[in-house]
Short mmCIF file of the N, C-alpha and C atoms (twelve columns), coordinates in Angstrom:
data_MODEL
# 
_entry.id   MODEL 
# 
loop_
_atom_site.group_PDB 
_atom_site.id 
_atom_site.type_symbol 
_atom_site.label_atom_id 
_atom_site.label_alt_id 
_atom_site.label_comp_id 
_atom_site.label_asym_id 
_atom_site.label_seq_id 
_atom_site.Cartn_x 
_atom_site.Cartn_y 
_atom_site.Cartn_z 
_atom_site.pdbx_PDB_model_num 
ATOM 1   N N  . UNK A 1   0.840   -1.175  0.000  1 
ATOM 2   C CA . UNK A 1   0.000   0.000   0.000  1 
ATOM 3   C C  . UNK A 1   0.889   1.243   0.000  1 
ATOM 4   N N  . UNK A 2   0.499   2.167   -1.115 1 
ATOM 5   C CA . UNK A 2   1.222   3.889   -0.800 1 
ATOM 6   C C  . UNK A 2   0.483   4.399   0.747  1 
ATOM 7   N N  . UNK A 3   1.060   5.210   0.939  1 
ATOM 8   C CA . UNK A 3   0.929   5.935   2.100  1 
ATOM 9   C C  . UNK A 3   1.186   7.269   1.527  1 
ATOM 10  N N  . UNK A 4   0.279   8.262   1.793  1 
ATOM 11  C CA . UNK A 4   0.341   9.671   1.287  1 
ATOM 12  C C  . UNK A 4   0.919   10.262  2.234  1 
ATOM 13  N N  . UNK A 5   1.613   11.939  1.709  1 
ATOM 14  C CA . UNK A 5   2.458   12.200  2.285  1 
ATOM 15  C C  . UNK A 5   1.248   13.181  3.821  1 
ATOM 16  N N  . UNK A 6   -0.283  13.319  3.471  1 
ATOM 17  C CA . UNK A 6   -0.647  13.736  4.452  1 
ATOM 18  C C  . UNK A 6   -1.221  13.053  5.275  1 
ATOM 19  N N  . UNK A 7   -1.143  11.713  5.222  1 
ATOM 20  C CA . UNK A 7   -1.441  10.564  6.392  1 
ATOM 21  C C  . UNK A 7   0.145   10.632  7.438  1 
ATOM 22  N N  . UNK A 8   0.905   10.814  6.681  1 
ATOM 23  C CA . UNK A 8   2.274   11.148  7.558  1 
ATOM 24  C C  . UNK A 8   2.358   12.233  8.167  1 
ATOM 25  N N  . UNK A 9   2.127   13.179  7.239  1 
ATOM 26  C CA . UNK A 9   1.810   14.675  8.037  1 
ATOM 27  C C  . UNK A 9   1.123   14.377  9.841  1 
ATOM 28  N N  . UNK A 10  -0.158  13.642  9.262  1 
ATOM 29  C CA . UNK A 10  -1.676  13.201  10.357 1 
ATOM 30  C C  . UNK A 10  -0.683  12.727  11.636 1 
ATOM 31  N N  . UNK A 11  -0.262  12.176  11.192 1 
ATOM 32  C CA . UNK A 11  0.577   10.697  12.588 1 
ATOM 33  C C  . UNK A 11  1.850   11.927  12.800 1 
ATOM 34  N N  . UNK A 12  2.764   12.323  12.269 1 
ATOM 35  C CA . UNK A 12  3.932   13.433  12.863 1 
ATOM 36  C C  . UNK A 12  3.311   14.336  13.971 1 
ATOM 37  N N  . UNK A 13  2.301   14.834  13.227 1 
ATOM 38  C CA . UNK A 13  1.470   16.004  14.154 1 
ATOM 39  C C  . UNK A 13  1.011   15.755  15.225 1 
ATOM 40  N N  . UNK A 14  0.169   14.200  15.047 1 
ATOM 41  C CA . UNK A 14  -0.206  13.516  16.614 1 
ATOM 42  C C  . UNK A 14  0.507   13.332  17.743 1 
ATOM 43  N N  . UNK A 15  1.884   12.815  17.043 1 
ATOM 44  C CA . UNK A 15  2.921   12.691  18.171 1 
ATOM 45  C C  . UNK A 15  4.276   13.820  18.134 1 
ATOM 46  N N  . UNK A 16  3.979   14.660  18.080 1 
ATOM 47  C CA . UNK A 16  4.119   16.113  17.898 1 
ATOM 48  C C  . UNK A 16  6.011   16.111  17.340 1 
ATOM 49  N N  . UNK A 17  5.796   15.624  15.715 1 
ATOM 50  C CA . UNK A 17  7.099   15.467  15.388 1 
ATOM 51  C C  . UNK A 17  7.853   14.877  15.298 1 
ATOM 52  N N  . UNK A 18  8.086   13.779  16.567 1 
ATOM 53  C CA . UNK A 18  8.840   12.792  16.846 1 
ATOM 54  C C  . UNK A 18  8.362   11.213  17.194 1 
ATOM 55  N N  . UNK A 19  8.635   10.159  16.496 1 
ATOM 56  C CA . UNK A 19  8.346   8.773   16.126 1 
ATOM 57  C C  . UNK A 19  8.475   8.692   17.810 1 
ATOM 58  N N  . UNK A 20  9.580   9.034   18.576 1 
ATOM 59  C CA . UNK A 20  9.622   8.164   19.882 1 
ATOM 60  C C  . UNK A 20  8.484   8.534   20.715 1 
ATOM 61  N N  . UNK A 21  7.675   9.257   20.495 1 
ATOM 62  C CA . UNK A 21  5.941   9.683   21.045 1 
ATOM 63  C C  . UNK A 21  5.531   8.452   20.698 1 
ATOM 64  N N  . UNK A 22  5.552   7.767   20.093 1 
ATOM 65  C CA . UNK A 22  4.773   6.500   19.826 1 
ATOM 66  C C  . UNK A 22  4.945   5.492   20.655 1 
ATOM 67  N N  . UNK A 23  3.671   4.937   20.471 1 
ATOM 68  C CA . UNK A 23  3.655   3.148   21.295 1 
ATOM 69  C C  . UNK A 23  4.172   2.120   20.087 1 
ATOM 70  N N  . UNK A 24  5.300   1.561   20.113 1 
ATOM 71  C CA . UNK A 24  5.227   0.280   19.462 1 
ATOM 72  C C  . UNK A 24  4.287   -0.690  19.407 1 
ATOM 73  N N  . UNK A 25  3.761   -1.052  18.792 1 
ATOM 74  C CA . UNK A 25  3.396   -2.305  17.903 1 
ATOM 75  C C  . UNK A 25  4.031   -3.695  17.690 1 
ATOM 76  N N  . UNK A 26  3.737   -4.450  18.020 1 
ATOM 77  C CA . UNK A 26  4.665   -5.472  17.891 1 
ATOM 78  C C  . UNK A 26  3.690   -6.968  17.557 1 
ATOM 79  N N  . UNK A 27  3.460   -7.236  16.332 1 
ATOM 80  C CA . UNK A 27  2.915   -8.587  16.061 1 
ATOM 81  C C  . UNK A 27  3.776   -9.794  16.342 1 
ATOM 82  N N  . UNK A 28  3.646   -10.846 17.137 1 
ATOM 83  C CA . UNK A 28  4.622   -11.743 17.350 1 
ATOM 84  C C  . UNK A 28  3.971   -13.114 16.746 1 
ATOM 85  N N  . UNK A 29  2.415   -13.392 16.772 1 
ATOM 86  C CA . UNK A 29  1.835   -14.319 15.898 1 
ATOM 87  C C  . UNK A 29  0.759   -13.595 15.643 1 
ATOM 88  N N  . UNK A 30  0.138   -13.729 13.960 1 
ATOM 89  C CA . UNK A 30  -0.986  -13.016 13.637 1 
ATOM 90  C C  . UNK A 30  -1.999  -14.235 13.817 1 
ATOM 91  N N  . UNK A 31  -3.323  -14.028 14.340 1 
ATOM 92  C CA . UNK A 31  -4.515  -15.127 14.427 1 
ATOM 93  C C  . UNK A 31  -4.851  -14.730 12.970 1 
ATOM 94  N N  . UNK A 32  -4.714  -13.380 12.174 1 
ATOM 95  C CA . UNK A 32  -5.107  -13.370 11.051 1 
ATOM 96  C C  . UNK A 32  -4.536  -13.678 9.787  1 
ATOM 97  N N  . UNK A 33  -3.564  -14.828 9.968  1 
ATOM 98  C CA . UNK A 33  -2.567  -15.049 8.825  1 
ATOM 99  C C  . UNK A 33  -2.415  -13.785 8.079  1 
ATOM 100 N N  . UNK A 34  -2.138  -13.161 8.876  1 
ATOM 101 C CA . UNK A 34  -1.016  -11.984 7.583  1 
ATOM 102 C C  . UNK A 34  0.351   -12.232 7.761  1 
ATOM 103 N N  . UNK A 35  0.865   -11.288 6.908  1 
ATOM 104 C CA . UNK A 35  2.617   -12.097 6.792  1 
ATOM 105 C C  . UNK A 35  3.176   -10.780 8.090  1 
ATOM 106 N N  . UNK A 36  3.930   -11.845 8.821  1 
ATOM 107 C CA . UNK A 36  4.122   -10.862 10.008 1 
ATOM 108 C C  . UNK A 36  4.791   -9.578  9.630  1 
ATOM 109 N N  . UNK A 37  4.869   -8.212  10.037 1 
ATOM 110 C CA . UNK A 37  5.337   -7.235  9.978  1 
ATOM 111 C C  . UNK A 37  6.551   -6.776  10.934 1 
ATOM 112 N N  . UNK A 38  7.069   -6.074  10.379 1 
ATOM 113 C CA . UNK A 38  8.373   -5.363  11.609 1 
ATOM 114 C C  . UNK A 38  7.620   -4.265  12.732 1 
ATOM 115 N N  . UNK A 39  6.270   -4.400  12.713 1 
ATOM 116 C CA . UNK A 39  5.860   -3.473  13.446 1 
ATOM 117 C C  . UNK A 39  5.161   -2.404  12.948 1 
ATOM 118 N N  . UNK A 40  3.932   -1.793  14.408 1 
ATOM 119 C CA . UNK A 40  3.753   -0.348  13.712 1 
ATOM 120 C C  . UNK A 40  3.661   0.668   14.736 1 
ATOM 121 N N  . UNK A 41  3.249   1.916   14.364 1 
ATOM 122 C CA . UNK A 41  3.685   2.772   15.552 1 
ATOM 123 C C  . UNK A 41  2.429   3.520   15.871 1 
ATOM 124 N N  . UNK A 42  2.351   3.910   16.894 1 
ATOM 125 C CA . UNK A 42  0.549   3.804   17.710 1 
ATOM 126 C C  . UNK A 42  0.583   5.604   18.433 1 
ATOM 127 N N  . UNK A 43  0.030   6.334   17.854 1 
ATOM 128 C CA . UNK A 43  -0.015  7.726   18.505 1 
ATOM 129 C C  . UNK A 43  -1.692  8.065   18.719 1 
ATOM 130 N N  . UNK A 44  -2.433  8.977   19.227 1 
ATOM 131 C CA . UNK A 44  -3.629  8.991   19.104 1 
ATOM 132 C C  . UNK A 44  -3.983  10.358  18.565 1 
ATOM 133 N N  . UNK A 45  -4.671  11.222  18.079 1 
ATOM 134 C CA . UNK A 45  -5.396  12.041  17.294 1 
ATOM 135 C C  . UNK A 45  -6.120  13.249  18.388 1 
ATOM 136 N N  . UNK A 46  -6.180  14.583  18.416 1 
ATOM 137 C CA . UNK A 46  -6.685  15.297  18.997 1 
ATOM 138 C C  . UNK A 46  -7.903  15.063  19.676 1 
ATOM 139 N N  . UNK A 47  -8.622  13.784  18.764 1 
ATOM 140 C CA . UNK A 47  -9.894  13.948  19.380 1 
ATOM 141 C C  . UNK A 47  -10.027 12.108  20.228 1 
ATOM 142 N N  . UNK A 48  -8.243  11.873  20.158 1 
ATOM 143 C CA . UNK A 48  -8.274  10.616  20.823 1 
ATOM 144 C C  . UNK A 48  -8.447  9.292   20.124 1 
ATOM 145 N N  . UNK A 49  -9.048  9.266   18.611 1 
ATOM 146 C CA . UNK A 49  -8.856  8.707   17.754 1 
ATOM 147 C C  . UNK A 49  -7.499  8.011   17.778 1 
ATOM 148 N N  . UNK A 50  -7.212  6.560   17.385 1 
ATOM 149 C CA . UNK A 50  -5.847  5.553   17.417 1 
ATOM 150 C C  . UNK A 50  -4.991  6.252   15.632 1 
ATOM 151 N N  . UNK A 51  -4.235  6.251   15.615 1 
ATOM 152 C CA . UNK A 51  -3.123  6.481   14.332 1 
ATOM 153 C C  . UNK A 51  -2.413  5.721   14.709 1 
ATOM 154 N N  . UNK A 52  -2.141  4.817   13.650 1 
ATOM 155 C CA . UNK A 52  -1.162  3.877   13.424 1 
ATOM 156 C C  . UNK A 52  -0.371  4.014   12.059 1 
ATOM 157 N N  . UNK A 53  0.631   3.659   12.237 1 
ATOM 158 C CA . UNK A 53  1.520   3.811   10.809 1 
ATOM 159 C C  . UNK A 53  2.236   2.492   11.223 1 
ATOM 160 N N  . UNK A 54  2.716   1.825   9.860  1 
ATOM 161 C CA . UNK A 54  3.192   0.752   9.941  1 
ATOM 162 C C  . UNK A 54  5.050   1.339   9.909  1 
ATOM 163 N N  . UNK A 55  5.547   0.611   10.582 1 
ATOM 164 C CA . UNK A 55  6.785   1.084   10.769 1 
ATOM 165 C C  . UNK A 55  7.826   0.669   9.409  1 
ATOM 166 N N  . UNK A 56  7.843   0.009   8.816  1 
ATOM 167 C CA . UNK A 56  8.462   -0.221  7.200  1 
ATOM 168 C C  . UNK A 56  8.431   1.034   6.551  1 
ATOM 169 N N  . UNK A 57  6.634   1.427   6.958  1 
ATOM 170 C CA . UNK A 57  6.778   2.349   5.369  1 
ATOM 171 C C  . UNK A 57  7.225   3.809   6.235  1 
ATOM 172 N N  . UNK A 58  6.996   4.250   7.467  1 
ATOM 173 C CA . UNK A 58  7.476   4.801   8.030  1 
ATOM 174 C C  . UNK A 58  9.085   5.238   7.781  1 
ATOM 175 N N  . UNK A 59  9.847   4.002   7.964  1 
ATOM 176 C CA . UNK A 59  11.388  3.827   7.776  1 
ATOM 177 C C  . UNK A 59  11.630  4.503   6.271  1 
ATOM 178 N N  . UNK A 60  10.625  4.031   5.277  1 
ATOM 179 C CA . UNK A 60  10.934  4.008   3.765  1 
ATOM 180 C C  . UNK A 60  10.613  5.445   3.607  1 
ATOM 181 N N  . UNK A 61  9.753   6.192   3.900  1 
ATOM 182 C CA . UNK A 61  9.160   7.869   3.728  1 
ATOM 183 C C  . UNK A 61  10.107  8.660   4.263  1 
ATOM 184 N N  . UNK A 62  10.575  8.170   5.828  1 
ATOM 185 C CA . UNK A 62  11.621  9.455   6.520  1 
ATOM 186 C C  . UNK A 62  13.086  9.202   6.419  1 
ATOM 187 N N  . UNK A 63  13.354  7.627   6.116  1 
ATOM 188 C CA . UNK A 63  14.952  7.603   6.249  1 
ATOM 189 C C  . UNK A 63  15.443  7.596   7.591  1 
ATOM 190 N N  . UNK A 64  14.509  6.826   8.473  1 
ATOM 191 C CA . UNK A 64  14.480  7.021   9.902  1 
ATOM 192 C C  . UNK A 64  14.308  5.797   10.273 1 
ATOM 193 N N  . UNK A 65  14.952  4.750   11.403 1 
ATOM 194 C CA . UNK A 65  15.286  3.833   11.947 1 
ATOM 195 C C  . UNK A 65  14.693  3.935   12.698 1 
ATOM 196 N N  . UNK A 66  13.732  2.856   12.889 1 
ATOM 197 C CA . UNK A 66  13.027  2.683   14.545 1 
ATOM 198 C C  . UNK A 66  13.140  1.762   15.158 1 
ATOM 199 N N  . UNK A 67  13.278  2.071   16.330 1 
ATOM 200 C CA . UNK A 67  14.119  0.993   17.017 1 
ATOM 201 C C  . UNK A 67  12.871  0.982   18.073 1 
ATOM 202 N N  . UNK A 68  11.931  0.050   19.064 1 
ATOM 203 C CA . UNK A 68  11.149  0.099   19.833 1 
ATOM 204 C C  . UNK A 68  10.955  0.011   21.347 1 
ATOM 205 N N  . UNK A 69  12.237  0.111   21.384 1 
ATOM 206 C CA . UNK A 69  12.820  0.946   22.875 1 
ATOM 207 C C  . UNK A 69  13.611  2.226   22.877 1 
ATOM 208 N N  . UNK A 70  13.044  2.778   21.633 1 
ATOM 209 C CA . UNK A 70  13.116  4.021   21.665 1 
ATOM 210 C C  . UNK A 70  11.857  4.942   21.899 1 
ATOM 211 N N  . UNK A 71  10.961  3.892   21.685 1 
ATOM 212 C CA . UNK A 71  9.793   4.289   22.033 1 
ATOM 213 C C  . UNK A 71  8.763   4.962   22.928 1 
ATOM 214 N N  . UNK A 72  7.843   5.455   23.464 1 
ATOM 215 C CA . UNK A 72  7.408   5.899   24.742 1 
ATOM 216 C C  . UNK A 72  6.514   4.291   25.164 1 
ATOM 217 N N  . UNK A 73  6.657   3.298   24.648 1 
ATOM 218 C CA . UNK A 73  5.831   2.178   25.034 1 
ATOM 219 C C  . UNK A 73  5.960   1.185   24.120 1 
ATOM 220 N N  . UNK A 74  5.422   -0.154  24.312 1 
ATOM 221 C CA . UNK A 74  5.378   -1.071  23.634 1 
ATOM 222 C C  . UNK A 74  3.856   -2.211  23.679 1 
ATOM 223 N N  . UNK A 75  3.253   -2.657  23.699 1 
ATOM 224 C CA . UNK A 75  2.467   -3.063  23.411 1 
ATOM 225 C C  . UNK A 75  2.288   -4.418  22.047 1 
ATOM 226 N N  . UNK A 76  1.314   -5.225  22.098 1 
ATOM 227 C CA . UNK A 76  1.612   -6.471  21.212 1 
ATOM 228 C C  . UNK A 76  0.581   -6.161  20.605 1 
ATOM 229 N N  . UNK A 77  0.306   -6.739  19.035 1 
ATOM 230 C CA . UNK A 77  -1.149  -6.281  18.361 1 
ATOM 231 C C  . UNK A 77  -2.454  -6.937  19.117 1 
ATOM 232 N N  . UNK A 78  -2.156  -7.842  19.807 1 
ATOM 233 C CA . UNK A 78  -3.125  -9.022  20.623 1 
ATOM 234 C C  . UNK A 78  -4.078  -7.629  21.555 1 
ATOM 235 N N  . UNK A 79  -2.547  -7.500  21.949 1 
ATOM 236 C CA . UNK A 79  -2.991  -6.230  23.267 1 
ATOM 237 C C  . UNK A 79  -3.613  -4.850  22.510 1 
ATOM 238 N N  . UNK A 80  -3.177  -4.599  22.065 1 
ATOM 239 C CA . UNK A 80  -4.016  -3.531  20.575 1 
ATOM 240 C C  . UNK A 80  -5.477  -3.335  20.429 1 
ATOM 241 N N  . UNK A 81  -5.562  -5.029  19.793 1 
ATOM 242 C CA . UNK A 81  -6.543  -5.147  19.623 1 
ATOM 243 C C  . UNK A 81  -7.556  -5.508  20.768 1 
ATOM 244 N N  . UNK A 82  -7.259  -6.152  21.314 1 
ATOM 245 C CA . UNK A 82  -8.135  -6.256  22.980 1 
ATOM 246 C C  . UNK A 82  -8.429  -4.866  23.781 1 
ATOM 247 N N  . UNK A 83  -7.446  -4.155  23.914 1 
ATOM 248 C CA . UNK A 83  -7.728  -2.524  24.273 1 
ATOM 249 C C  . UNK A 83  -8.763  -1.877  23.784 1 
ATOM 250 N N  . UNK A 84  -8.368  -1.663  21.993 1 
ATOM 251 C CA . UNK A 84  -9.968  -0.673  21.541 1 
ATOM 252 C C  . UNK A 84  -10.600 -1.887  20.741 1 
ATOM 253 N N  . UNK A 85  -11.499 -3.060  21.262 1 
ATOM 254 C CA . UNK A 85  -11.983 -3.753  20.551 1 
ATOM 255 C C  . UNK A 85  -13.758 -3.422  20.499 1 
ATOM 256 N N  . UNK A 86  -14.078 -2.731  21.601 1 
ATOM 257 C CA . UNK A 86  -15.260 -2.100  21.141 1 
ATOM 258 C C  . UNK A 86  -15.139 -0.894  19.984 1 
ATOM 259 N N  . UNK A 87  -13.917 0.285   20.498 1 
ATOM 260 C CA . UNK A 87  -13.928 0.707   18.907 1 
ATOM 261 C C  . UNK A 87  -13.744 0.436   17.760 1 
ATOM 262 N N  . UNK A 88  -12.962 -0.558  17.636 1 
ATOM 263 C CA . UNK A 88  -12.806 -1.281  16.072 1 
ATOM 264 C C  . UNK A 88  -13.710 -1.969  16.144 1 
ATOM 265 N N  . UNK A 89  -14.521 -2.184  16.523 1 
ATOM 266 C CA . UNK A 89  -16.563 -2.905  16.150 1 
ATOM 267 C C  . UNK A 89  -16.706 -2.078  15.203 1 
ATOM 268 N N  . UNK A 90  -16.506 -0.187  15.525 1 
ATOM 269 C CA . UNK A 90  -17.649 0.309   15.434 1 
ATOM 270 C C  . UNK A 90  -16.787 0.834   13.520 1 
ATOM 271 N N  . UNK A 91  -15.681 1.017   13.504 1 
ATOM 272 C CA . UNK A 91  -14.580 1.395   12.778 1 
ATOM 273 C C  . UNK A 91  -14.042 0.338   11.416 1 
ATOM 274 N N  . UNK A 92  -14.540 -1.260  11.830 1 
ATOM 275 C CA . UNK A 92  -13.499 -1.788  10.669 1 
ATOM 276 C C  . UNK A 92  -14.775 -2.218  10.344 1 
ATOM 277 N N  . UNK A 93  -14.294 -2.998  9.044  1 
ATOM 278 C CA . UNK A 93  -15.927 -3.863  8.344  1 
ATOM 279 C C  . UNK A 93  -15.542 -5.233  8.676  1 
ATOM 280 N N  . UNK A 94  -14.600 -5.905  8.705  1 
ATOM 281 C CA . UNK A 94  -14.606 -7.049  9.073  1 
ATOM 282 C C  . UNK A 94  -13.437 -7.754  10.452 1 
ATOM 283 N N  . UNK A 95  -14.427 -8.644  10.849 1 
ATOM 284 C CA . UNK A 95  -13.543 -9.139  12.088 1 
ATOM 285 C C  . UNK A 95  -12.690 -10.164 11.582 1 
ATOM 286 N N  . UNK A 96  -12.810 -10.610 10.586 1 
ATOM 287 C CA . UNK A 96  -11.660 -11.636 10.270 1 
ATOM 288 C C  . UNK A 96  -10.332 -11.172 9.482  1 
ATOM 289 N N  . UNK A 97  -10.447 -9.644  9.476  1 
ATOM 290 C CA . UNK A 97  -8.821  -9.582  8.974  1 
ATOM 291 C C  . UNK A 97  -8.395  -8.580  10.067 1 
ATOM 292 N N  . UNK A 98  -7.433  -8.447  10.102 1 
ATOM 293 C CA . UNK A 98  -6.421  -7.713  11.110 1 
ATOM 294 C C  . UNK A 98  -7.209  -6.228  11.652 1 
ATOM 295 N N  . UNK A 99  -7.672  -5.620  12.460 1 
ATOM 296 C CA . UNK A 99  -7.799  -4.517  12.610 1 
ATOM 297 C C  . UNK A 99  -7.055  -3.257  12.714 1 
ATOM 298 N N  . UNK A 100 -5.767  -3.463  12.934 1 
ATOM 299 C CA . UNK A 100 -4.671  -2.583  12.173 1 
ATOM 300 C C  . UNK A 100 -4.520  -2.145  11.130 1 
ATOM 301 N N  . UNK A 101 -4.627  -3.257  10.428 1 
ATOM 302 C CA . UNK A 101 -4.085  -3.328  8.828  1 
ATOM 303 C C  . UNK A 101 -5.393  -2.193  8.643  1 
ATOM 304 N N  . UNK A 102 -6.787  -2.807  8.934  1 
ATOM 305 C CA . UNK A 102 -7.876  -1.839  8.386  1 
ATOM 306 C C  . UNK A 102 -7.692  -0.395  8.841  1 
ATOM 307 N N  . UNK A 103 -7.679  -0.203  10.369 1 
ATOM 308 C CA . UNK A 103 -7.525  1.479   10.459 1 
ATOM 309 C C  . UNK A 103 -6.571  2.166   10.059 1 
ATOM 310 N N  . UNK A 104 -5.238  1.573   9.633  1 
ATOM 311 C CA . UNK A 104 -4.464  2.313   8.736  1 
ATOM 312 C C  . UNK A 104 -4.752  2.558   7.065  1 
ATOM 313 N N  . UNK A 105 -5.493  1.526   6.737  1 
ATOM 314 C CA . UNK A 105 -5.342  2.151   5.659  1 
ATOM 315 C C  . UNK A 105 -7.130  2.965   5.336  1 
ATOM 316 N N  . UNK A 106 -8.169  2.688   6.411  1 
ATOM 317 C CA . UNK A 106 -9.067  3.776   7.069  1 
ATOM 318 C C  . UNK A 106 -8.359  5.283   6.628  1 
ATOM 319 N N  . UNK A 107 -7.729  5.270   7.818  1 
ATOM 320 C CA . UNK A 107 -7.107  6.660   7.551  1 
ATOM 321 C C  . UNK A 107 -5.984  7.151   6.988  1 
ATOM 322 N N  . UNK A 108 -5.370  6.416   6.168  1 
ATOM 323 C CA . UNK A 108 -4.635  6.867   4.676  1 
ATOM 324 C C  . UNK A 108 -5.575  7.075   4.031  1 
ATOM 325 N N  . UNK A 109 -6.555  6.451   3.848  1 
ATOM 326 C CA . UNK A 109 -7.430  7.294   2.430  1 
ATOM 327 C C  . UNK A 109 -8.285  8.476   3.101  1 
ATOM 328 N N  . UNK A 110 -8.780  8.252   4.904  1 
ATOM 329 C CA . UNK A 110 -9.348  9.680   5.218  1 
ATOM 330 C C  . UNK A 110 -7.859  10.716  4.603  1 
ATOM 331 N N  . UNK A 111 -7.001  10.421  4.629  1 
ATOM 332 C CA . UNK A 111 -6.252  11.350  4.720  1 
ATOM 333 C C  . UNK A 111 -6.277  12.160  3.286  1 
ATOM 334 N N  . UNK A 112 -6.039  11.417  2.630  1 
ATOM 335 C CA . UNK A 112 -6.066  11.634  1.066  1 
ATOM 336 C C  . UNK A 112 -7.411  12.262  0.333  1 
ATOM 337 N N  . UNK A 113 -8.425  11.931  0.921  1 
ATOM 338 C CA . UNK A 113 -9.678  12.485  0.385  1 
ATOM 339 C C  . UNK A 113 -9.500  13.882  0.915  1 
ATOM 340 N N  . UNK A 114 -9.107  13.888  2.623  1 
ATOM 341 C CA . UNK A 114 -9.248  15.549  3.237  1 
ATOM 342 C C  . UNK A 114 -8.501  16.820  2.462  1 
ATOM 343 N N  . UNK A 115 -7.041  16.436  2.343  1 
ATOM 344 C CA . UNK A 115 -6.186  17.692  1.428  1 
ATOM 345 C C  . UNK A 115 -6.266  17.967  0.003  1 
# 
């Protein structure tokens, strides 16, 4: 998936600039057979809303290394998803694929429709 440059803008601004504002992400087994990821990075939105960016494409856009004890936290997608699992009811369309995967790319395209 592209990632626009104002879904990056969205997630910089949340965690005011700096990646180490973020909660790591950390998939260690997916229940949703996806192909595991290096991670993603978890900030929340003015109005408290979750932003997630996957940390690959993150690395690939800024030229920036993330390391997840550089982090302000860490967290597992299990735990992720168990945390806001009443909001991702209300947010994804389906329960059988990853709910990450969906609110990121949720709000890459909010992002892209807004600017």
């Amino acid at each position: 998936m592209q990632y626009n440059r104002q879904y990056l803008y969205r997630f910089l601004n949340a965690c005011e600039g700096n990646w180490r504002n973020a909660v790591f992400i950390q998939c260690s087994v997916c229940p949703f057979s996806e192909q595991l990821c290096p991670g993603y990075l978890l900030t929340a939105d003015a109005d408290g809303q979750p932003l997630l960016y996957p940390v690959e494409a993150f690395c690939r856009q800024t030229g920036e290394f993330i390391t997840k004890d550089e982090c302000i936290g860490k967290m597992s997608g299990y735990t992720f998803e168990q945390l806001y699992r009443s909001w991702l009811l209300w947010h994804t369309t389906s329960p059988r694929h990853c709910g990450i995967l969906q609110i990121i790319q949720k709000n890459n395209n909010q992002a892209s429709n807004t600017y």
